[in-house]
Every structure is written in structure tokens, then in C-alpha cells.
XYZ file of C-alpha atoms in Angstrom:
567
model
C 154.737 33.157 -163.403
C 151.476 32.522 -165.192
C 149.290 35.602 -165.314
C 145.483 34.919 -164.127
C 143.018 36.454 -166.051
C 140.603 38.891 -163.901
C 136.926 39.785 -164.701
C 136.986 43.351 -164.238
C 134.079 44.702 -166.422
C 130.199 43.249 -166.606
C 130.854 42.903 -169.949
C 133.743 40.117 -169.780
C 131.759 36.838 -170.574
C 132.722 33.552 -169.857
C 130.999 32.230 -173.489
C 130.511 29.062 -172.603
C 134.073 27.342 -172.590
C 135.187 29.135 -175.548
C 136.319 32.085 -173.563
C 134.541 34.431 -176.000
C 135.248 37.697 -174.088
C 137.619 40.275 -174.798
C 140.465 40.636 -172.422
C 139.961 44.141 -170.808
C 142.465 43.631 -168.188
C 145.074 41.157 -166.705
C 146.752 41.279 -163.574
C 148.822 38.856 -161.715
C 146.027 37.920 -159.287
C 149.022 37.151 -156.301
C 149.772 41.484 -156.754
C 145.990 42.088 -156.303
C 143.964 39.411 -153.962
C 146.791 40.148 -150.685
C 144.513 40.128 -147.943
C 141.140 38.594 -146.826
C 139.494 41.588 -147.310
C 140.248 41.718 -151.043
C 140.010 37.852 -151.341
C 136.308 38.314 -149.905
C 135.724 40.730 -152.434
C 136.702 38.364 -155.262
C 134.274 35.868 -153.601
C 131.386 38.775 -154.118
C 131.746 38.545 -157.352
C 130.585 35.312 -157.874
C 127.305 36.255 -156.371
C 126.338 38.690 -158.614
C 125.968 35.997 -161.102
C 123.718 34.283 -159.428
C 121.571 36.817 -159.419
C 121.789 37.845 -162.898
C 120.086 34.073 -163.515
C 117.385 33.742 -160.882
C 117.056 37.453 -160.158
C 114.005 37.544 -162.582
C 110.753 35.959 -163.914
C 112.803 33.590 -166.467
C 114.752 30.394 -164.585
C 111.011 30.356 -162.870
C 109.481 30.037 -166.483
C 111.934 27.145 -167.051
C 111.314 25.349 -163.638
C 107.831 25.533 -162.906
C 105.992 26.874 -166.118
C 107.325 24.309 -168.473
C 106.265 21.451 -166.061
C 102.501 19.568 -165.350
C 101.831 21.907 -162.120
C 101.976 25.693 -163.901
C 100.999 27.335 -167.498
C 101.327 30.415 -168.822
C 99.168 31.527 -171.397
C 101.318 34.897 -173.083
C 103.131 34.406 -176.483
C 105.780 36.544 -176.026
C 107.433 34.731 -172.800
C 109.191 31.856 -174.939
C 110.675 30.449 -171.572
C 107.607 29.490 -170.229
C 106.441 28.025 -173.427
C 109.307 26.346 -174.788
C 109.440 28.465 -177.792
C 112.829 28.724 -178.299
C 115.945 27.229 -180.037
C 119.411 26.997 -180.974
C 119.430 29.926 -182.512
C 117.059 31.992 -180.328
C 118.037 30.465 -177.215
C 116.427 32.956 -174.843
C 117.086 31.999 -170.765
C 119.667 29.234 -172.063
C 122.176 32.162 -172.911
C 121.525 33.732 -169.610
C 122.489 30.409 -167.752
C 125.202 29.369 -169.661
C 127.267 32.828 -169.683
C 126.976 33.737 -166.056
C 126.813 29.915 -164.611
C 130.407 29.518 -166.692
C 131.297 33.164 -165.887
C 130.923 31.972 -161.886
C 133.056 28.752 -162.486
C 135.753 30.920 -163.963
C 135.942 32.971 -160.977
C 135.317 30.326 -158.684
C 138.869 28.120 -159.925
C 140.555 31.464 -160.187
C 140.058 32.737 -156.327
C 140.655 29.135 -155.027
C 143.869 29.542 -156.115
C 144.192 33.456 -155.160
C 143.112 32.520 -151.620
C 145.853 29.420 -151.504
C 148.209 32.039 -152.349
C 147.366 34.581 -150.164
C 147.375 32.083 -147.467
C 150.880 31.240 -148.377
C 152.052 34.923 -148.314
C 150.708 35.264 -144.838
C 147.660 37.649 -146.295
C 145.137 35.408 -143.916
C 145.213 33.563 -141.604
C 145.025 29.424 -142.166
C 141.390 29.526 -140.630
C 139.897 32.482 -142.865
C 141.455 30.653 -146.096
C 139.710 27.357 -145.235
C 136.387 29.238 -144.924
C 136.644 30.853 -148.087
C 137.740 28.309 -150.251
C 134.924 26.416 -148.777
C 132.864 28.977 -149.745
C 134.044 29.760 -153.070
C 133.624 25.635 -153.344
C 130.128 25.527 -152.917
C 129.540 28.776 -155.162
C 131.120 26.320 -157.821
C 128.802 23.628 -157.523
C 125.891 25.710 -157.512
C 126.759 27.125 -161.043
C 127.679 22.982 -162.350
C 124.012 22.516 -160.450
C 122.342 24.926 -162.497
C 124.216 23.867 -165.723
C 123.454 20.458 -165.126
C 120.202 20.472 -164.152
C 119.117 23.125 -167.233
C 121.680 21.097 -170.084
C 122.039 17.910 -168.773
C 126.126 16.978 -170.385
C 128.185 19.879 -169.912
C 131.709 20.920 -169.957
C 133.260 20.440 -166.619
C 137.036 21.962 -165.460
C 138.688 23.232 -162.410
C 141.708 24.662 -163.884
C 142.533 28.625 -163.192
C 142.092 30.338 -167.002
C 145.314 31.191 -168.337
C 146.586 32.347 -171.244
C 148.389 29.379 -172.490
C 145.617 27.040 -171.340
C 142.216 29.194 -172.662
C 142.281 27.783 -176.257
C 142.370 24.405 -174.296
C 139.471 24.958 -171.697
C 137.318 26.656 -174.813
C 137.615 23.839 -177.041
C 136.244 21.360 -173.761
C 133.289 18.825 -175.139
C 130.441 18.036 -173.155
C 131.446 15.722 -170.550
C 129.010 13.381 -168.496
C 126.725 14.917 -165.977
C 126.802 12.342 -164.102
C 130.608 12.293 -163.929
C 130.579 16.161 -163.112
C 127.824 15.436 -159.949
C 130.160 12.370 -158.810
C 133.250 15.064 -158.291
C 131.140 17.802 -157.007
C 129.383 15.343 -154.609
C 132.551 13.609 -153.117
C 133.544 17.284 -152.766
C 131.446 18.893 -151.348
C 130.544 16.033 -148.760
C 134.275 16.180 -147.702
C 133.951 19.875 -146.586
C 130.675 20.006 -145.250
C 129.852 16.452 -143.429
C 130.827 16.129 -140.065
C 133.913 13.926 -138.688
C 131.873 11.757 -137.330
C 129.715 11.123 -140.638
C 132.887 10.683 -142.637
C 133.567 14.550 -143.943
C 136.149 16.922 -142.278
C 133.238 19.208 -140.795
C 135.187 22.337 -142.428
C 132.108 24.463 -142.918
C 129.586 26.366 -140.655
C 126.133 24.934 -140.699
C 124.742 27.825 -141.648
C 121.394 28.801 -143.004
C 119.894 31.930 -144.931
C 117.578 32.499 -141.282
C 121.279 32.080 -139.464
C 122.845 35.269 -141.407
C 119.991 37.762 -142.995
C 122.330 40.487 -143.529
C 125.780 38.432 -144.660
C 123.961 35.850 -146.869
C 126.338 33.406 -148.069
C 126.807 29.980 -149.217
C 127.641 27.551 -146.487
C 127.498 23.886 -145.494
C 123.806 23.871 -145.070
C 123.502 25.024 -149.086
C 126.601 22.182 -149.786
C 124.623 19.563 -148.287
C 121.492 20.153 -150.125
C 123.433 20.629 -153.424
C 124.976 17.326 -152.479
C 121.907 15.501 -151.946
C 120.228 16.570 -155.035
C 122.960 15.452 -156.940
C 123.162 12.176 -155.209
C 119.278 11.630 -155.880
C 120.537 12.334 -159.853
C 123.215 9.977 -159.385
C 121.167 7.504 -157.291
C 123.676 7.568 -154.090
C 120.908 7.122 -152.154
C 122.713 6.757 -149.193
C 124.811 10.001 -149.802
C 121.686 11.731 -150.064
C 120.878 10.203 -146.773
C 123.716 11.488 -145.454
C 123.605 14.358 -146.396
C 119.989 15.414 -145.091
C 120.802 13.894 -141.946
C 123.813 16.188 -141.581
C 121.353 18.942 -142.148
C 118.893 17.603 -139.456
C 121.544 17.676 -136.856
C 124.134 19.983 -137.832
C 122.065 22.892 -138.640
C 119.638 22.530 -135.503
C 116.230 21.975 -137.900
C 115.274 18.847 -135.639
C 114.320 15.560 -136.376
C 110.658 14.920 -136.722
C 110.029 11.557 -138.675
C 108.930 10.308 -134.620
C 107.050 13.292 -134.086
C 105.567 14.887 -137.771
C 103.101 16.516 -135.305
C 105.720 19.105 -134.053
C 107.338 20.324 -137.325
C 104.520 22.606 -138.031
C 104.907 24.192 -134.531
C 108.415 24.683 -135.248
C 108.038 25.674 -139.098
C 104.418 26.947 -139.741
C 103.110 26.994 -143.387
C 102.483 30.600 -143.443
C 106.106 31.026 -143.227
C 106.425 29.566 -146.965
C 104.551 32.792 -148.842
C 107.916 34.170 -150.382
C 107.075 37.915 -148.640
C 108.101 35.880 -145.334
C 111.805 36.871 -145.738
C 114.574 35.023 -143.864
C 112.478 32.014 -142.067
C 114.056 29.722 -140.164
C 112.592 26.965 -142.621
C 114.815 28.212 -145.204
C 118.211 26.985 -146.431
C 118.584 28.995 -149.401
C 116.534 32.456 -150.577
C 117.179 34.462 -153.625
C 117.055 37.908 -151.532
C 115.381 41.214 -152.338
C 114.765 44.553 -150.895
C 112.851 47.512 -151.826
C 113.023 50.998 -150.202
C 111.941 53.471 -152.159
C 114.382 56.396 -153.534
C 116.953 53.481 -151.618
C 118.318 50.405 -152.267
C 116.185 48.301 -154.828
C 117.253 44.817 -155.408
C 114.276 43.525 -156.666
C 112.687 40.135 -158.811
C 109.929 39.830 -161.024
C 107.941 37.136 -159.770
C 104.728 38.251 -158.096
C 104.446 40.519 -161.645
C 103.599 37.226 -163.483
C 101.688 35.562 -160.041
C 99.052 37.624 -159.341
C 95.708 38.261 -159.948
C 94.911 40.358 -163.055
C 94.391 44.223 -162.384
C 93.042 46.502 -164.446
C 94.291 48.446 -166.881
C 93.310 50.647 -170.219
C 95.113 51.953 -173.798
C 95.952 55.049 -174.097
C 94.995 56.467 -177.341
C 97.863 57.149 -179.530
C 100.033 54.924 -177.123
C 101.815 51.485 -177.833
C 102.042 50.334 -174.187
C 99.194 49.836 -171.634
C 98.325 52.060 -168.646
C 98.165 50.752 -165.938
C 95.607 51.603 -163.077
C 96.329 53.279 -159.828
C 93.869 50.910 -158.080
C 93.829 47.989 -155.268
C 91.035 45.942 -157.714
C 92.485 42.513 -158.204
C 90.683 39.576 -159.694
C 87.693 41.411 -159.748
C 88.141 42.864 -155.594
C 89.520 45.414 -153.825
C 92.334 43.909 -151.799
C 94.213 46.853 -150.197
C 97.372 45.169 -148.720
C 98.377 44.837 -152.113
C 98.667 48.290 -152.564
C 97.308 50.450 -155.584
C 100.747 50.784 -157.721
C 101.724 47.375 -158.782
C 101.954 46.488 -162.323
C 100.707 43.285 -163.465
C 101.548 41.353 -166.577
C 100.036 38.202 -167.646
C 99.387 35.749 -164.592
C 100.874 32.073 -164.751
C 98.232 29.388 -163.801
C 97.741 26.097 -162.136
C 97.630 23.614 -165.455
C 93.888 21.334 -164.647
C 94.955 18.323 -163.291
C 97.382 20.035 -160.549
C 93.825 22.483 -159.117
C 91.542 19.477 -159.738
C 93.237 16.791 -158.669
C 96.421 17.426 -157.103
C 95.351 19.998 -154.784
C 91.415 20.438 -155.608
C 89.043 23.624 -153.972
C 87.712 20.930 -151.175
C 90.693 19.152 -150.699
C 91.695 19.556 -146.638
C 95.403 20.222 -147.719
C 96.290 23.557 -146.170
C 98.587 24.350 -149.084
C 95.173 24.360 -151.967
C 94.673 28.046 -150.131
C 94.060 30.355 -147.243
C 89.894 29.900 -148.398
C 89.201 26.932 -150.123
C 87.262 24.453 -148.420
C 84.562 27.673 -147.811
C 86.802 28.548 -145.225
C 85.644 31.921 -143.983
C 88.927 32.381 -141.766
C 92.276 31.899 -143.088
C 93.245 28.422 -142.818
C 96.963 29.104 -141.964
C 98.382 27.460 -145.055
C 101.240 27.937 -147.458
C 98.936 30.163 -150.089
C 99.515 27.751 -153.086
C 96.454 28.835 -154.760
C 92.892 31.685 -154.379
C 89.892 30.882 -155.557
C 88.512 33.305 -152.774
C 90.275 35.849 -150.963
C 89.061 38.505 -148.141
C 88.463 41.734 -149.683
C 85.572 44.462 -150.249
C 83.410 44.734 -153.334
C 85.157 46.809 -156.132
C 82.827 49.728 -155.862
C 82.861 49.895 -151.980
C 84.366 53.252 -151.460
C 84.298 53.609 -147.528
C 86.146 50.304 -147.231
C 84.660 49.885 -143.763
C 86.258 46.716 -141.600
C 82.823 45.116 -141.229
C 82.633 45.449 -145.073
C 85.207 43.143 -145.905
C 84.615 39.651 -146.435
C 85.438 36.387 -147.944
C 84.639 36.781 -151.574
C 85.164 34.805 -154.801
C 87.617 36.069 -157.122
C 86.388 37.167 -160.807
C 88.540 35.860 -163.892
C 89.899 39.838 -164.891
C 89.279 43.078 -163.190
C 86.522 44.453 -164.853
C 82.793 44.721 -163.783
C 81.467 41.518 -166.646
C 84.393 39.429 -165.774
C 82.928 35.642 -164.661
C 82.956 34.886 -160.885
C 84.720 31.921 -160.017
C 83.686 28.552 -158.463
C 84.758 25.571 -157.404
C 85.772 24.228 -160.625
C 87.302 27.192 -161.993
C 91.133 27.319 -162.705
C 91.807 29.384 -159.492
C 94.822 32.800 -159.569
C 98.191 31.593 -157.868
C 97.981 32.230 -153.920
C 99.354 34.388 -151.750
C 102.262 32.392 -151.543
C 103.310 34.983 -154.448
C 102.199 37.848 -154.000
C 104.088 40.594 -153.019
C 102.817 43.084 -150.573
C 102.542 47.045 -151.578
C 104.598 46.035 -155.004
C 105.244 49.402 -156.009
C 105.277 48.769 -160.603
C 107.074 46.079 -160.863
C 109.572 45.724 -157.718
C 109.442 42.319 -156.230
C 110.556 42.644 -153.120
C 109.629 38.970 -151.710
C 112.164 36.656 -151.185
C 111.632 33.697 -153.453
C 112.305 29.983 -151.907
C 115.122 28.089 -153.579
C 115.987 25.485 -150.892
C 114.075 24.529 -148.340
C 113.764 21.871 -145.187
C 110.632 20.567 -146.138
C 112.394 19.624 -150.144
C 115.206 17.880 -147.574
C 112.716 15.737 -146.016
C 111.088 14.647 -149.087
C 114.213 13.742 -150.877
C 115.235 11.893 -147.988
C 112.082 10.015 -148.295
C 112.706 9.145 -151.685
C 116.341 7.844 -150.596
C 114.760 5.488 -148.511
C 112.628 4.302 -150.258
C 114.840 3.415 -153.015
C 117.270 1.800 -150.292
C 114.084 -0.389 -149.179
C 113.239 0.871 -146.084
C 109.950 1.994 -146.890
C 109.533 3.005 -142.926
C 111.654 5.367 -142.654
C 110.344 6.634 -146.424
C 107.022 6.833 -145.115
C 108.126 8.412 -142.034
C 109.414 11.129 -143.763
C 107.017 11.814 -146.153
C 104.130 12.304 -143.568
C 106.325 15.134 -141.807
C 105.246 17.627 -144.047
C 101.779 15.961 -144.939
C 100.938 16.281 -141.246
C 101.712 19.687 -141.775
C 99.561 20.284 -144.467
C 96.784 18.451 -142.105
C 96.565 15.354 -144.655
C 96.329 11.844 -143.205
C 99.318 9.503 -142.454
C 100.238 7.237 -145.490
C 102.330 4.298 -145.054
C 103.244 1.145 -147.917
C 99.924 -0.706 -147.051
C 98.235 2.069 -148.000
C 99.061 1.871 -151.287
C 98.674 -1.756 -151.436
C 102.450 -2.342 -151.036
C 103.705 -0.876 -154.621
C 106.513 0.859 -154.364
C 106.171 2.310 -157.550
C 102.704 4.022 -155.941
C 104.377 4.760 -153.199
C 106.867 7.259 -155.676
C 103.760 8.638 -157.019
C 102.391 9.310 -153.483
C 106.148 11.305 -153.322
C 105.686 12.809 -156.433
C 102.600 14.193 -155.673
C 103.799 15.584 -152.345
C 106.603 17.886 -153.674
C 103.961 18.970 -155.820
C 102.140 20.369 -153.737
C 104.916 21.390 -151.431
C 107.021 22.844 -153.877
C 104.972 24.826 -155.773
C 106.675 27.685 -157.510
C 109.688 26.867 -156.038
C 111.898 26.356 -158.753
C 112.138 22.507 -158.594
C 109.416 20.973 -160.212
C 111.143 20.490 -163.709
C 114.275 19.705 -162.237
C 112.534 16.728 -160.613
C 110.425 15.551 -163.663
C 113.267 15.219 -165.588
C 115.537 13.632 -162.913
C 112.325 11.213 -162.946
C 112.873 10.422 -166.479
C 108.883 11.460 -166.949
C 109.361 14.817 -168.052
C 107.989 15.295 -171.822
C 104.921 12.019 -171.070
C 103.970 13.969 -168.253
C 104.186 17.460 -169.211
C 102.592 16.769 -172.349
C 99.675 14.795 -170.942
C 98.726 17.939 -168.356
C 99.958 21.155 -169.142
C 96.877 22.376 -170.812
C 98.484 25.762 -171.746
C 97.911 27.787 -174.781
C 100.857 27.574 -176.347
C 103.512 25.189 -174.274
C 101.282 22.086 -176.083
C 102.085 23.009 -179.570
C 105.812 23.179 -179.452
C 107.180 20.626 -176.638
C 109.261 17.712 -177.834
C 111.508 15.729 -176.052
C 114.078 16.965 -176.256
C 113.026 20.216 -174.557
C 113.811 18.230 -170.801
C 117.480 20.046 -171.715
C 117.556 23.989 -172.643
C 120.203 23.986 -176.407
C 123.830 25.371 -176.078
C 123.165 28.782 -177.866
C 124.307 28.664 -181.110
C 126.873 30.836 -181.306
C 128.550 28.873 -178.138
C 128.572 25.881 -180.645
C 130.632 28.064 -182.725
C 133.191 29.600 -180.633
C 133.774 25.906 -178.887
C 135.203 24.868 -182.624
C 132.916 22.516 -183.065
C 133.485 20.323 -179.770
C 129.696 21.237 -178.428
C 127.030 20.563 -180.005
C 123.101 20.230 -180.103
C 122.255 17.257 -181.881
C 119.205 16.357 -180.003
C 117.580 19.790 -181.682
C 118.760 18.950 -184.833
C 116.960 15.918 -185.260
């Protein structure tokens, strides 16, 4: 009998596929996972490495910093400025080790729960649901490797001792092969019968289970159908979101884009709304203090500047104890957060994709010299509500709707129209006590759904049903209908008109490279508008993929490689 081998320490890395890590321990996994209750807890495992990737500032540098939408103007966050390389690889290490670490364990408790199943440790019905389960985890971790390294090496196969020299020395095989098997896969277990799948999986979403948060057919589908817009199945993809429209209970609206905002307001998006019905997939955090703190890094690097002082004789910064952001007191955000360096909207996205008069809900709660909140998504502040920095009684009638300054202190430049505006609310996290995100950020939602969908169609020709589904969550955002005419009947316009929509609508939400690339316009269009201080002077094409870290090159023997960064 072939012994499995078991991760049992944090330290046990899957190095890429060369199975770099040290064997602490080996067990014959059919003595150990017996029962569902230890099968389960081989499943947990897998989670924790998602986490260890998206739990922090960094994947968000990657997917929306290095992009036309966001800059961020600090030298010493490489991932946001594509200064890396082989050799220093920064986030790319972090993705590649715990993305391949999670495929390990994936293949390895498939076949633990097949066994158990067979020795009568569960039940035919709980080992369905958790290999289902354990399936999706899977093709998140090829979804992220994918997406971040384009050609990857791709295997199924349980890790054994006679096969690991095998599985390490694996090339880079085509992404678009890997998405085909994941795809057929994962609409087998998560489609309905009647929609050609075996309906094996719960339609679940994050709003469905707050407290047992796991991946389910609502998370399959949407993996499915962004690999199917890669793969240009358009009519997978179609499937797929339709499955979600029905299955999970979100609702059709392309008849009715009036009612979706009803159903799923904008000021659910901000990412301290926590378990929305909206959402399909959120990265979770909590905060409690001298409790349980599971917390990200986001709204550190989101929101407006605070002040802060050197300490003579000291290398780091102090930090006030104040509520003064952006040059006002805004008390909801508490007085002990620690800010670092704020990312930015690059020019073109505040001027011209979502501009200070521009009706769009999403530009920000006071834009438009709105002197109420508008009700939006928070995007981006120009102006916020808050008292005058040296208003000490902080009396209700006091507060008002003010424009923010570009720092903290008392000379800092008030903002106007034109200025490049903070990040919104849409960010910012509540009472952030140093540097404890406690928001949950967005990583799938409905709204992306519809918007793919509407890209499906319109690549199938039915530019209806394209446009349909694109003004569902323009409605929302109280912009006017658009249809083909509109655009004088280009359908090339038309994609702008749906580039320009996830834009706005997924701001900061960890898709925009992702797309861009997908798009085949990554490098002409970050180039042309990020207007960062640093991102401009190293970006090269071949930057659309993060590099295998070097020293993955090595242990694969010389079957990976990074030749694009080497020319």
C-alpha cells in the first residue's frame, strides 16, 4: 500500500512541483482520515492557504494596483509597482507555494474521503459533499495560478513517494488546457440536471452560511464562468451564470434592472458590509479585541492619510492617536488606526471613468455637491461629512459636508473637483484599531456574474440580451440605459462600454488585472494610464504574468522556466 504524504507542519511547502519540503511526517492517510469528522478537518486545511494569499495587502497590489484604475505611489511595495523579478519574486512566491501547497492537499483528501467512504467512515451522501468541496478548493488554487502565471503545471495525482520526483519535474502545461478540465469539472458537479450537470452541490453563497463559510456550487459556477470567458466558451459561461440566477435564488433582472437595486443596494458593496446577500465569495475577517483577530490589511493602504510625527532618536514613525483624516475629523473611523501610504485612482479612471460630476452613484457618497449621502458603493471621496480638525466640542450641528485636504496637516491643499480624490468608503474600515482590517473584502460577486454574462452574449451575437445585462447594474448605479445603437452598432464599442462598467463596478475588487489581461490589453493599457510614480518606469510586457521564483526553476530540474523575463 502506497503511503500518502501528510502536511503536518506550516512549514511543509509544496515548492512549486518540485516538492521542495522536507518530509516531517508520513502516515498512511486510510489509518488517519476514518471518519467525516477527521476528513472535514483535512478539508480545513486547504483553507488556510487561501488565506495566507489574499489575507493581506499584496494579491490586491497585483490585481488592482498594477492595472489603469489604481496607483500606488510608495517604493518599498514592489507588488504594486511591478518591481520585482525572478530572483526577488515577492507575492509570486506567496502564490505559487500555498496555491500548489492547496492542490497537494486537495488530490490527497479526494482520495482519503473515497476511502473512507469505502470503509464505511461516512456515509455515501457526506463523501459526495466533500469531495465536491475539496473539488472546487482545487480549482480555486489552478484559478489563482492561472490567472497570476498564465502556463502552469497541472496534476491530479495523490503525492507519493515513488511518484514525487515525477510530479516535481512537471513543465508548464497550457492554461488553457488546465481551465478546459477544471471547467468540464466543475460544471458536472455544480450545474443542475436539467442544465446538463448532476446538480451534486448546494447552491450556496457566503450570505447563505456566515459562520460555516465554505466553498460550494455558487463559488464553482463563478470559477467556471471565468474560466470559460478565458477559454471563450461563451456559452458555458452562460450557463453557468444562469445556474447562479436560478439555483442560488439571486433573481433574474435583465426584464426588470429597476428592481436589482431594491434587492441588492450599493451600500451593501463597502467591504465593512460583511456577509451580504450580493455576495458569492468574501475573504472573511473578524476583530474582537483581546479575542479572536483574523484580520487583512486593506483599508491600511485605502484610506485617507492621518497624521503622524518622528520620534527623535526613533527609526519608525508615530503614529497619532487622532480621528483627523485627509485633513478632517471623521470620528467613525476611530482614533487608533494606523495608516500607511494610500493607493490612488490613476487620472483617467477619476476624470473620466468615474469623474466628481458624473451621476454614477459608485464616483462617491458626495460628489456631484451632494450634501446627503447619495447611497452609492463608496468607490471614491473627494468630500466626506466630518467637523473641522480643530473643532473640539464636535457638536452634531457642527458636522458637515467638507472637502478633503491632500495630508493631515493644517497647510495641506484642499481638494476640488479636479483633484485626484482618496479611495471611498468602500474601503475603509470602521474603528480599525493599528492595523486590523476587520472588513470583509469582495472577491466574487453577483453584479461581476451579470457583467460577464453580458460579455458572453455579446460575443455569441445576441447583443440584446448583452445589453440587457449590462444595464442591470448601470441602472443601479442610476446611469442611463445603453443598448448597440447607442454606440452606433460597433460591437467592439460596445466591449468598451463593458469594460468600462466592471471598472467602475469592480473597483478594488481584485479583478481588474485579471480582466485586462484576459483582454489581451493589459501592458497598452496600463502603460498608457497608470500615471504612478514608480509602476511607469519598470512595466514591460511581460509583467501581464508574475515569474516562477527562481529557485522553483531550480528545484523543477530545469523543466520550468521564465524565458519571457529573460529576454
Amino acid at each position: 500500500m502506497k503511503k500518502y504524504i501528510l502536511i503536518l507542519v506550516s512549514l511543509f511547502s509544496l515548492a512549486g512541483c518540485s516538492l521542495k519540503e522536507e518530509l516531517m511526517s508520513s502516515s498512511r492517510s486510510e489509518d488517519f482520515y476514518t471518519n467525516t469528522a477527521q476528513c472535514q478537518t483535512g478539508i480545513n486545511a486547504c483553507y488556510n492557504l487561501i488565506r495566507s494569499q489574499l489575507g493581506g495587502q499584496n494579491f490586491w497590489f497585483v490585481t488592482d494596483c498594477q492595472t489603469d484604475c489604481m496607483i500606488m505611489n510608495a517604493s518599498t511595495f514592489y507588488n504594486a509597482t511591478l518591481n520585482f523579478s525572478p530572483s526577488r519574486p515577492a507575492i509570486a512566491s506567496t502564490i505559487w507555494k500555498y496555491s500548489y501547497m492547496g492542490v497537494m492537499r486537495a488530490n490527497a483528501m479526494i482520495a482519503a474521503i473515497e476511502n473512507c467512504r469505502q470503509k464505511g467512515g461516512c456515509t455515501e451522501a457526506e463523501a459526495r459533499e466533500m469531495t465536491c468541496e475539496t473539488i472546487v478548493l482545487r480549482a480555486f488554487f489552478y484559478y489563482l495560478l492561472t490567472c497570476t502565471f498564465g502556463d502552469v503545471p497541472f496534476y491530479t495525482d495523490v503525492v507519493t513517494e515513488e511518484n514525487r520526483d515525477r510530479i516535481a519535474s512537471l513543465p508548464r502545461m497550457s492554461a488553457n488546457d488546465t481551465r478546459n478540465y477544471l471547467i468540464n469539472e466543475l460544471l458536472e458537479i455544480a450545474l443542475p440536471v436539467d442544465m446538463g450537470g448532476r446538480g451534486l452541490m448546494p447552491l450556496k453563497r457566503t450570505y447563505d452560511q456566515p459562520v460555516n463559510n465554505r466553498m460550494n456550487g455558487a463559488i464553482a459556477l463563478m470559477i467556471a464562468a471565468k474560466m470559460a470567458l478565458w477559454n471563450e466558451r461563451w456559452d458555458d459561461a452562460v450557463r453557468a451564470v444562469s445556474a447562479l440566477e436560478t439555483g442560488c435564488g439571486y433573481g433574474e433582472f435583465a426584464a426588470n434592472p429597476e428592481a436589482f437595486g431594491k434587492t441588492y443596494p450599493l451600500t451593501d458593496i463597502p467591504f465593512s458590509r460583511k456577509y451580504t446577500p450580493e455576495s458569492i465569495l468574501e475573504i472573511s475577517n473578524t476583530f474582537e479585541p483581546y479575542g479572536v483577530q483574523q484580520t487583512g490589511y486593506i483599508a491600511v493602504v485605502s484610506t485617507p492619510s492621518k497624521g503622524r510625527s518622528t520620534v527623535e532618536g526613533e527609526e519608525e514613525e508615530d503614529y497619532e492617536i487622532t480621528d483627523i483624516y485627509g485633513g478632517m475629523a471623521i470620528p467613525e473611523l476611530g482614533t487608533a488606526a494606523r495608516i500607511s501610504t494610500s493607493a490612488r485612482p490613476t487620472t483617467w479612471y477619476f476624470e473620466t471613468v468615474l469623474s466628481y460630476d458624473s451621476p454614477d452613484l459608485r464616483g462617491g457618497e458626495y460628489s456631484a455637491d451632494a450634501t446627503t449621502a447619495r447611497g452609492g458603493s463608496g468607490n471614491l471621496a473627494w468630500r466626506w461629512s466630518g467637523f473641522d480638525r480643530d473643532d473640539t466640542e464636535r457638536l452634531p450641528e457642527n458636522r458637515s459636508v467638507r472637502w478633503f485636504k491632500s495630508g493631515s496637516s493644517a497647510t495641506a491643499s484642499t481638494f476640488n473637483k479636479l483633484s485626484r480624490p482618496w479611495l471611498g468608503n468602500k474601503f475603509w474600515c470602521p474603528g480599525m484599531y493599528y492595523t486590523l482590517d476587520s472588513n470583509n473584502p469582495k472577491f466574487f460577486r453577483f453584479a461581476d456574474a451579470l457583467l460577464m454574462k453580458s460579455e458572453a452574449y455579446l460575443r455569441l451575437g445576441n447583443v440584446d440580451q448583452a445589453a440587457a445585462y449590462l444595464n442591470i447594474t448601470r441602472v443601479r448605479a442610476g446611469l442611463d440605459k445603453i443598448s448597440m445603437a447607442s454606440v452606433g452598432g460597433n460591437e467592439e464599442a460596445f466591449m468598451e462600454e463593458i469594460r468600462l462598467e466592471r471598472a467602475r463596478e469592480l473597483f478594488g475588487e481584485f479583478q481588474r488585472k485579471f480582466d485586462l489581461v484576459r483582454w489581451g490589453i493589459w501592458y497598452e493599457r496600463t502603460l498608457q494610464y497608470n500615471d504612478g510614480m514608480y509602476l511607469p518606469d519598470f512595466i514591460r510586457p511581460f509583467h501581464r504574468y508574475l515569474p516562477i521564483p527562481a529557485e522553483q526553476i531550480t528545484y523543477s530540474h530545469g523543466a520550468l522556466d521564465n524565458n519571457e523575463y529573460m529576454e
